[in-house]
Amino acid sequence: MLFENEALTLLAEALASSYARCCIFYFISSRKYRLGKPSTQYAPWYKPVLQTAMLGISIIMLLEERRHAAAAHLSFFNIVDKVYRLGQNHSAFVAGSPAAVERYLVVHGRIIWQLFAGFPNPAIKESLFLSGLVEKMGIKHPTEQVVKKKLVTVKRTNFEPQATTTRLVNRIWREHYSDYSPEDSTVGVTADLEEDEDAEEDEDSDQDEEDAEEEEYSDQDEEKEDVLFVKGEKVHVALQQKRTPCISEDIKWEGEQVGKTCHNEALYKKASVYGKPVVIGDCVLVEKLDTDELSSIYFVEYMFEKFDGRKMIHGRFMLRGSQTILGNAANEREVFLTNECLNFELGAVKEIVLVNIWSSPWGYEYGKGNSSFHENDRARAEERKSKGLPLEYYCRCLYSPDEGAFFRIQTDTMGIGSGVCYSCKMRKIQEENQTLKVNLSKTSFTYKGAEYNLKDFVYVSPSTFAAEPGGAISKRRKNVGLKPHSVCQLLGIEVPKTPKPVKPKSVRVQVRRFFRPEDICAEKAYHSDIREVYYTEVVLWVTLANVQGKCEVRKKQELPTLDGPAVYEHLFFCAYLYNPSNGGLKKLPAKINLTSSKEKVAERSTSRKKKGKSKGANNVPANKKDPLTQNRLNTLDIFAGCGGLTEGLKQSGVSVTRWAIERENPAGEAFSLNHPEAMVIINDCNVILRAIMSTCGDEADCISTPTTTKLAEELDKEVIKKLPRPGDVDFIIAGPPCQGFSGLNRFADAACSKTQREMIPALLSYVDYFRPRYFLLENVRNFVSFNKGQAFRLTLSSLLEMGYQVDMVFSF
């Protein structure tokens, strides 16, 4: 048997053992299937894959035996008839009826077809059986190469979704796809249609490019020039001045001194640079030595004069939208304020740029007013462009490059001109929080903004206790060998005697290690609670630099119940004592106390408060509601499924789901059983949005297909009355279909996958129309990178256009 890759997979070995006596050559691409020996839990999933492969090989063998006797004339139904007659002891046996065999072949046809596609005999590839199988599967083009060639030649220049959308969402997505065609843009819409094998190779090359870029970045970090990298683009933070000779009269202050900086330098409110006035609160374009790069935009916080007579500006750096995570989905007129700031000379100012700082009122009641404002702004911008006037920018968000997050601008902290920069102030506070402070009694210390006391529980870096050197590595964008932090309890602090400020690396702390299940064995980790830890007598000293944060450990019986809403982060429980020397486990002795010092103080305080009070003093009035349940957010769950997301948020005390939309009947019925307090609408979310907007008289703002409009009109009037209206919904949560974005979807180019991806604009239209206080979107990690990140970027752009702050959380 012949394989492309020397690393034989278990699938190949199994097939080889079954057909070792047959001199048949066939190919199994190891890049398509990487099957290892399955664990006990995954064996049921592995079995049908192996069985299908054996069935495919049996069919190939049958055709090979008949190649001299016109094997090509064996049709799909001939093969079905022969397969179902195989005995139960045959390794390729599927079922004892032709109908069951036919269904099995069609369902698993993709695997069988790929085995045929890699077979070297053309007669086998062109057999009647294969063409019949392809016809049964409904594949119009049986080869991936033909699909690729046909699709690449098509340019999608219009956004024509089947989903129901608001005009705002439709405009953002439509304008983007009309401006960026697949072949003209580096982020084309047909990237996801490439064959899987090429995608694997591209992924490898991308990883190599990322590694090369990381090396390049690390080399450039050593240079004197300080640079900030945002998605491959270089943006200057520490500005290099272009020193050009200038006459003192060209750069001068206008007006009197208005104060002094903390360094006793004179402050001014206005200056003249080559005849152009510069005022505090203006935005200026600054020259660079590298003329190929875009000139930087800075917001003027204050202006001052140094003791040597140099006239200076302290400015905050502003990023253009294309320099952020938005990429080409950003509006060319939008810029984002950052917390990067620096001093530069007035002589570096190239020109004054017009940047409007927007702070629009937010809420569903302001939606139409804000929409009119933005329409007028776009019309004014088009008019300025037609007249050849300079571009007019706008800024409404603070951007954090490290987090890729967008926050609302605090306008009251900008352009005060007092010599104090808000960004500098926040940076100073952060630096102070990072400073290590140990009290005189050596019973507590402050580190990274957190206070630690003896008996507290902490996270310690996993490398501290690693049996082997090394740690997590990145392989094809996946973490390999990544381990969780170790859980320990602080027992002592040792500080070196030195007059200089102590550093975390020089301070040692004594800790007791609590073992996690995975520290014992993989089998125990699989079956144990993720929060479980084991008490040990392992006590050792580690450097304070290895302490990564605080956590909490309680006895299992002391864990809070999940009956009431509460959030329990970094909480573990311990029920057993573990002996690493012999691997023994026994119940935790009652004499072992796991209460931290902070909890002891809280218990004593509570005990003192209770003293002297009558029994009725703690009685709560019957009419007084629990504030946790009273302050929950009224939530709408879209693509609700059986209610897992709703259940998690319910247990956390954040929200209570009043409405849920789910298309599938079984899932909707399960949701009703799990959450009887919610109104479950079992229908298409596109139809429901159209019905709500039409009922509220906003059909002019709704774009939907004629079929959707007709179905919305046919909805039961009583159901429509119970549907939410703008102002009713505080929180929208959704886990839209992930199959269209998943890297495991081998039918990403199919019509059903395209429809699933179009649910993102529909979901965003719900957010646009209802304008809830909060919005949560959950999807697979590949949502961020799919189609070069276009859906992800357009999602961010749409939410920012609505006025939301946007943050992302990645879970691996």
PDB file of N, CA, C and O in Angstrom, residues 551-602:
ATOM      1  N   CYS A 551      -6.899  33.786  44.257  1.00  0.00           N
ATOM      2  CA  CYS A 551      -8.029  32.891  44.072  1.00  0.00           C
ATOM      3  C   CYS A 551      -8.569  32.514  45.450  1.00  0.00           C
ATOM      4  O   CYS A 551      -8.162  33.103  46.467  1.00  0.00           O
ATOM      5  N   GLU A 552      -9.452  31.556  45.504  1.00  0.00           N
ATOM      6  CA  GLU A 552     -10.063  31.173  46.772  1.00  0.00           C
ATOM      7  C   GLU A 552     -10.304  29.670  46.783  1.00  0.00           C
ATOM      8  O   GLU A 552     -10.710  29.092  45.767  1.00  0.00           O
ATOM      9  N   VAL A 553     -10.049  29.029  47.904  1.00  0.00           N
ATOM     10  CA  VAL A 553     -10.275  27.592  48.064  1.00  0.00           C
ATOM     11  C   VAL A 553     -11.144  27.370  49.301  1.00  0.00           C
ATOM     12  O   VAL A 553     -10.869  27.945  50.368  1.00  0.00           O
ATOM     13  N   ARG A 554     -12.171  26.557  49.154  1.00  0.00           N
ATOM     14  CA  ARG A 554     -13.044  26.228  50.278  1.00  0.00           C
ATOM     15  C   ARG A 554     -13.242  24.716  50.341  1.00  0.00           C
ATOM     16  O   ARG A 554     -12.979  23.999  49.366  1.00  0.00           O
ATOM     17  N   LYS A 555     -13.716  24.265  51.485  1.00  0.00           N
ATOM     18  CA  LYS A 555     -14.114  22.874  51.573  1.00  0.00           C
ATOM     19  C   LYS A 555     -15.372  22.672  50.730  1.00  0.00           C
ATOM     20  O   LYS A 555     -16.174  23.598  50.561  1.00  0.00           O
ATOM     21  N   LYS A 556     -15.541  21.461  50.211  1.00  0.00           N
ATOM     22  CA  LYS A 556     -16.630  21.217  49.270  1.00  0.00           C
ATOM     23  C   LYS A 556     -17.987  21.525  49.878  1.00  0.00           C
ATOM     24  O   LYS A 556     -18.859  22.097  49.212  1.00  0.00           O
ATOM     25  N   GLN A 557     -18.170  21.184  51.154  1.00  0.00           N
ATOM     26  CA  GLN A 557     -19.468  21.427  51.790  1.00  0.00           C
ATOM     27  C   GLN A 557     -19.719  22.907  52.059  1.00  0.00           C
ATOM     28  O   GLN A 557     -20.834  23.300  52.366  1.00  0.00           O
ATOM     29  N   GLU A 558     -18.648  23.726  51.948  1.00  0.00           N
ATOM     30  CA  GLU A 558     -18.795  25.164  52.183  1.00  0.00           C
ATOM     31  C   GLU A 558     -19.029  25.952  50.907  1.00  0.00           C
ATOM     32  O   GLU A 558     -19.137  27.173  50.941  1.00  0.00           O
ATOM     33  N   LEU A 559     -19.092  25.250  49.778  1.00  0.00           N
ATOM     34  CA  LEU A 559     -19.344  25.943  48.521  1.00  0.00           C
ATOM     35  C   LEU A 559     -20.734  26.552  48.528  1.00  0.00           C
ATOM     36  O   LEU A 559     -21.684  25.946  49.033  1.00  0.00           O
ATOM     37  N   PRO A 560     -20.893  27.763  47.982  1.00  0.00           N
ATOM     38  CA  PRO A 560     -22.228  28.371  47.911  1.00  0.00           C
ATOM     39  C   PRO A 560     -23.116  27.572  46.970  1.00  0.00           C
ATOM     40  O   PRO A 560     -22.657  27.003  45.985  1.00  0.00           O
ATOM     41  N   THR A 561     -24.386  27.526  47.280  1.00  0.00           N
ATOM     42  CA  THR A 561     -25.337  26.809  46.433  1.00  0.00           C
ATOM     43  C   THR A 561     -25.596  27.603  45.162  1.00  0.00           C
ATOM     44  O   THR A 561     -25.402  28.815  45.113  1.00  0.00           O
ATOM     45  N   LEU A 562     -26.042  26.901  44.154  1.00  0.00           N
ATOM     46  CA  LEU A 562     -26.348  27.541  42.883  1.00  0.00           C
ATOM     47  C   LEU A 562     -27.824  27.871  42.749  1.00  0.00           C
ATOM     48  O   LEU A 562     -28.311  28.162  41.674  1.00  0.00           O
ATOM     49  N   ASP A 563     -28.551  27.788  43.874  1.00  0.00           N
ATOM     50  CA  ASP A 563     -29.983  28.088  43.823  1.00  0.00           C
ATOM     51  C   ASP A 563     -30.235  29.564  43.541  1.00  0.00           C
ATOM     52  O   ASP A 563     -31.145  29.934  42.815  1.00  0.00           O
ATOM     53  N   GLY A 564     -29.405  30.413  44.135  1.00  0.00           N
ATOM     54  CA  GLY A 564     -29.568  31.845  43.948  1.00  0.00           C
ATOM     55  C   GLY A 564     -28.550  32.387  42.978  1.00  0.00           C
ATOM     56  O   GLY A 564     -27.522  31.769  42.715  1.00  0.00           O
ATOM     57  N   PRO A 565     -28.799  33.560  42.395  1.00  0.00           N
ATOM     58  CA  PRO A 565     -27.865  34.142  41.432  1.00  0.00           C
ATOM     59  C   PRO A 565     -26.621  34.682  42.122  1.00  0.00           C
ATOM     60  O   PRO A 565     -26.698  35.374  43.125  1.00  0.00           O
ATOM     61  N   ALA A 566     -25.481  34.358  41.603  1.00  0.00           N
ATOM     62  CA  ALA A 566     -24.213  34.856  42.130  1.00  0.00           C
ATOM     63  C   ALA A 566     -23.116  34.557  41.135  1.00  0.00           C
ATOM     64  O   ALA A 566     -23.244  33.673  40.292  1.00  0.00           O
ATOM     65  N   VAL A 567     -22.051  35.315  41.210  1.00  0.00           N
ATOM     66  CA  VAL A 567     -20.902  35.119  40.340  1.00  0.00           C
ATOM     67  C   VAL A 567     -19.736  34.648  41.195  1.00  0.00           C
ATOM     68  O   VAL A 567     -19.350  35.321  42.149  1.00  0.00           O
ATOM     69  N   TYR A 568     -19.183  33.480  40.872  1.00  0.00           N
ATOM     70  CA  TYR A 568     -18.068  32.926  41.637  1.00  0.00           C
ATOM     71  C   TYR A 568     -16.883  32.732  40.709  1.00  0.00           C
ATOM     72  O   TYR A 568     -16.797  31.747  39.976  1.00  0.00           O
ATOM     73  N   GLU A 569     -15.992  33.688  40.717  1.00  0.00           N
ATOM     74  CA  GLU A 569     -14.802  33.606  39.900  1.00  0.00           C
ATOM     75  C   GLU A 569     -13.616  33.157  40.741  1.00  0.00           C
ATOM     76  O   GLU A 569     -13.485  33.538  41.895  1.00  0.00           O
ATOM     77  N   HIS A 570     -12.754  32.355  40.129  1.00  0.00           N
ATOM     78  CA  HIS A 570     -11.524  31.916  40.767  1.00  0.00           C
ATOM     79  C   HIS A 570     -11.811  31.220  42.109  1.00  0.00           C
ATOM     80  O   HIS A 570     -11.100  31.421  43.088  1.00  0.00           O
ATOM     81  N   LEU A 571     -12.869  30.435  42.130  1.00  0.00           N
ATOM     82  CA  LEU A 571     -13.241  29.708  43.337  1.00  0.00           C
ATOM     83  C   LEU A 571     -13.032  28.214  43.122  1.00  0.00           C
ATOM     84  O   LEU A 571     -13.533  27.639  42.157  1.00  0.00           O
ATOM     85  N   PHE A 572     -12.273  27.576  44.044  1.00  0.00           N
ATOM     86  CA  PHE A 572     -12.001  26.142  43.974  1.00  0.00           C
ATOM     87  C   PHE A 572     -12.503  25.473  45.254  1.00  0.00           C
ATOM     88  O   PHE A 572     -12.759  26.137  46.256  1.00  0.00           O
ATOM     89  N   PHE A 573     -12.632  24.144  45.193  1.00  0.00           N
ATOM     90  CA  PHE A 573     -13.008  23.422  46.403  1.00  0.00           C
ATOM     91  C   PHE A 573     -12.035  22.263  46.627  1.00  0.00           C
ATOM     92  O   PHE A 573     -11.421  21.741  45.677  1.00  0.00           O
ATOM     93  N   CYS A 574     -11.908  21.859  47.879  1.00  0.00           N
ATOM     94  CA  CYS A 574     -10.985  20.799  48.260  1.00  0.00           C
ATOM     95  C   CYS A 574     -11.714  19.817  49.168  1.00  0.00           C
ATOM     96  O   CYS A 574     -12.328  20.221  50.166  1.00  0.00           O
ATOM     97  N   ALA A 575     -11.639  18.529  48.825  1.00  0.00           N
ATOM     98  CA  ALA A 575     -12.297  17.495  49.626  1.00  0.00           C
ATOM     99  C   ALA A 575     -11.360  16.359  49.999  1.00  0.00           C
ATOM    100  O   ALA A 575     -11.705  15.521  50.824  1.00  0.00           O
ATOM    101  N   TYR A 576     -10.157  16.351  49.408  1.00  0.00           N
ATOM    102  CA  TYR A 576      -9.233  15.251  49.646  1.00  0.00           C
ATOM    103  C   TYR A 576      -7.817  15.751  49.911  1.00  0.00           C
ATOM    104  O   TYR A 576      -7.424  16.840  49.458  1.00  0.00           O
ATOM    105  N   LEU A 577      -7.074  14.932  50.609  1.00  0.00           N
ATOM    106  CA  LEU A 577      -5.647  15.169  50.858  1.00  0.00           C
ATOM    107  C   LEU A 577      -4.866  14.211  49.972  1.00  0.00           C
ATOM    108  O   LEU A 577      -5.144  13.010  49.937  1.00  0.00           O
ATOM    109  N   TYR A 578      -3.870  14.725  49.251  1.00  0.00           N
ATOM    110  CA  TYR A 578      -3.112  13.934  48.293  1.00  0.00           C
ATOM    111  C   TYR A 578      -1.677  13.795  48.757  1.00  0.00           C
ATOM    112  O   TYR A 578      -1.055  14.763  49.206  1.00  0.00           O
ATOM    113  N   ASN A 579      -1.139  12.586  48.640  1.00  0.00           N
ATOM    114  CA  ASN A 579       0.253  12.298  48.986  1.00  0.00           C
ATOM    115  C   ASN A 579       1.028  12.040  47.696  1.00  0.00           C
ATOM    116  O   ASN A 579       0.900  10.970  47.099  1.00  0.00           O
ATOM    117  N   PRO A 580       1.838  13.002  47.228  1.00  0.00           N
ATOM    118  CA  PRO A 580       2.545  12.828  45.948  1.00  0.00           C
ATOM    119  C   PRO A 580       3.540  11.675  45.963  1.00  0.00           C
ATOM    120  O   PRO A 580       3.832  11.106  44.907  1.00  0.00           O
ATOM    121  N   SER A 581       4.063  11.311  47.117  1.00  0.00           N
ATOM    122  CA  SER A 581       5.088  10.267  47.180  1.00  0.00           C
ATOM    123  C   SER A 581       4.533   8.893  46.820  1.00  0.00           C
ATOM    124  O   SER A 581       5.205   8.102  46.164  1.00  0.00           O
ATOM    125  N   ASN A 582       3.316   8.595  47.255  1.00  0.00           N
ATOM    126  CA  ASN A 582       2.747   7.283  46.955  1.00  0.00           C
ATOM    127  C   ASN A 582       1.453   7.351  46.140  1.00  0.00           C
ATOM    128  O   ASN A 582       0.856   6.323  45.819  1.00  0.00           O
ATOM    129  N   GLY A 583       1.020   8.556  45.808  1.00  0.00           N
ATOM    130  CA  GLY A 583      -0.198   8.718  45.012  1.00  0.00           C
ATOM    131  C   GLY A 583      -1.475   8.445  45.763  1.00  0.00           C
ATOM    132  O   GLY A 583      -2.536   8.285  45.152  1.00  0.00           O
ATOM    133  N   GLY A 584      -1.416   8.406  47.092  1.00  0.00           N
ATOM    134  CA  GLY A 584      -2.602   8.107  47.880  1.00  0.00           C
ATOM    135  C   GLY A 584      -3.533   9.287  48.062  1.00  0.00           C
ATOM    136  O   GLY A 584      -3.092  10.435  48.167  1.00  0.00           O
ATOM    137  N   LEU A 585      -4.817   9.026  48.089  1.00  0.00           N
ATOM    138  CA  LEU A 585      -5.841  10.042  48.317  1.00  0.00           C
ATOM    139  C   LEU A 585      -6.696   9.630  49.509  1.00  0.00           C
ATOM    140  O   LEU A 585      -7.078   8.468  49.634  1.00  0.00           O
ATOM    141  N   LYS A 586      -6.961  10.572  50.412  1.00  0.00           N
ATOM    142  CA  LYS A 586      -7.871  10.304  51.517  1.00  0.00           C
ATOM    143  C   LYS A 586      -8.659  11.561  51.822  1.00  0.00           C
ATOM    144  O   LYS A 586      -8.282  12.666  51.419  1.00  0.00           O
ATOM    145  N   LYS A 587      -9.759  11.393  52.526  1.00  0.00           N
ATOM    146  CA  LYS A 587     -10.615  12.534  52.815  1.00  0.00           C
ATOM    147  C   LYS A 587      -9.875  13.581  53.624  1.00  0.00           C
ATOM    148  O   LYS A 587      -9.030  13.259  54.461  1.00  0.00           O
ATOM    149  N   LEU A 588     -10.206  14.839  53.363  1.00  0.00           N
ATOM    150  CA  LEU A 588      -9.554  15.942  54.041  1.00  0.00           C
ATOM    151  C   LEU A 588      -9.901  15.922  55.530  1.00  0.00           C
ATOM    152  O   LEU A 588     -11.085  15.939  55.889  1.00  0.00           O
ATOM    153  N   PRO A 589      -8.889  15.879  56.416  1.00  0.00           N
ATOM    154  CA  PRO A 589      -9.176  15.889  57.857  1.00  0.00           C
ATOM    155  C   PRO A 589      -9.936  17.135  58.276  1.00  0.00           C
ATOM    156  O   PRO A 589      -9.723  18.228  57.741  1.00  0.00           O
ATOM    157  N   ALA A 590     -10.821  16.997  59.256  1.00  0.00           N
ATOM    158  CA  ALA A 590     -11.657  18.118  59.709  1.00  0.00           C
ATOM    159  C   ALA A 590     -10.835  19.219  60.349  1.00  0.00           C
ATOM    160  O   ALA A 590     -11.241  20.390  60.349  1.00  0.00           O
ATOM    161  N   LYS A 591      -9.668  18.882  60.894  1.00  0.00           N
ATOM    162  CA  LYS A 591      -8.851  19.884  61.581  1.00  0.00           C
ATOM    163  C   LYS A 591      -8.196  20.875  60.632  1.00  0.00           C
ATOM    164  O   LYS A 591      -7.761  21.944  61.049  1.00  0.00           O
ATOM    165  N   ILE A 592      -8.122  20.547  59.339  1.00  0.00           N
ATOM    166  CA  ILE A 592      -7.505  21.449  58.358  1.00  0.00           C
ATOM    167  C   ILE A 592      -8.464  22.583  58.041  1.00  0.00           C
ATOM    168  O   ILE A 592      -9.602  22.352  57.627  1.00  0.00           O
ATOM    169  N   ASN A 593      -7.982  23.808  58.254  1.00  0.00           N
ATOM    170  CA  ASN A 593      -8.807  24.997  58.039  1.00  0.00           C
ATOM    171  C   ASN A 593      -8.359  25.679  56.747  1.00  0.00           C
ATOM    172  O   ASN A 593      -7.187  26.003  56.589  1.00  0.00           O
ATOM    173  N   LEU A 594      -9.287  25.907  55.845  1.00  0.00           N
ATOM    174  CA  LEU A 594      -8.964  26.539  54.568  1.00  0.00           C
ATOM    175  C   LEU A 594      -9.409  27.991  54.499  1.00  0.00           C
ATOM    176  O   LEU A 594      -9.374  28.601  53.433  1.00  0.00           O
ATOM    177  N   THR A 595      -9.811  28.568  55.618  1.00  0.00           N
ATOM    178  CA  THR A 595     -10.283  29.957  55.639  1.00  0.00           C
ATOM    179  C   THR A 595      -9.100  30.906  55.547  1.00  0.00           C
ATOM    180  O   THR A 595      -8.130  30.790  56.292  1.00  0.00           O
ATOM    181  N   SER A 596      -9.163  31.865  54.620  1.00  0.00           N
ATOM    182  CA  SER A 596      -8.094  32.848  54.483  1.00  0.00           C
ATOM    183  C   SER A 596      -8.205  33.887  55.576  1.00  0.00           C
ATOM    184  O   SER A 596      -9.221  34.007  56.263  1.00  0.00           O
ATOM    185  N   SER A 597      -7.146  34.700  55.735  1.00  0.00           N
ATOM    186  CA  SER A 597      -7.129  35.716  56.793  1.00  0.00           C
ATOM    187  C   SER A 597      -8.207  36.760  56.579  1.00  0.00           C
ATOM    188  O   SER A 597      -8.818  37.249  57.518  1.00  0.00           O
ATOM    189  N   LYS A 598      -8.468  37.090  55.351  1.00  0.00           N
ATOM    190  CA  LYS A 598      -9.488  38.094  55.052  1.00  0.00           C
ATOM    191  C   LYS A 598     -10.873  37.599  55.446  1.00  0.00           C
ATOM    192  O   LYS A 598     -11.692  38.347  55.982  1.00  0.00           O
ATOM    193  N   GLU A 599     -11.131  36.306  55.213  1.00  0.00           N
ATOM    194  CA  GLU A 599     -12.433  35.740  55.587  1.00  0.00           C
ATOM    195  C   GLU A 599     -12.609  35.693  57.088  1.00  0.00           C
ATOM    196  O   GLU A 599     -13.692  35.896  57.603  1.00  0.00           O
ATOM    197  N   LYS A 600     -11.515  35.439  57.815  1.00  0.00           N
ATOM    198  CA  LYS A 600     -11.590  35.412  59.274  1.00  0.00           C
ATOM    199  C   LYS A 600     -11.975  36.783  59.823  1.00  0.00           C
ATOM    200  O   LYS A 600     -12.795  36.910  60.722  1.00  0.00           O
ATOM    201  N   VAL A 601     -11.359  37.832  59.271  1.00  0.00           N
ATOM    202  CA  VAL A 601     -11.685  39.196  59.712  1.00  0.00           C
ATOM    203  C   VAL A 601     -13.146  39.506  59.423  1.00  0.00           C
ATOM    204  O   VAL A 601     -13.857  40.090  60.248  1.00  0.00           O
ATOM    205  N   ALA A 602     -13.620  39.085  58.233  1.00  0.00           N
ATOM    206  CA  ALA A 602     -15.018  39.336  57.872  1.00  0.00           C
ATOM    207  C   ALA A 602     -15.972  38.602  58.796  1.00  0.00           C
ATOM    208  O   ALA A 602     -17.008  39.132  59.200  1.00  0.00           O
TER     209      ALA A 602
END
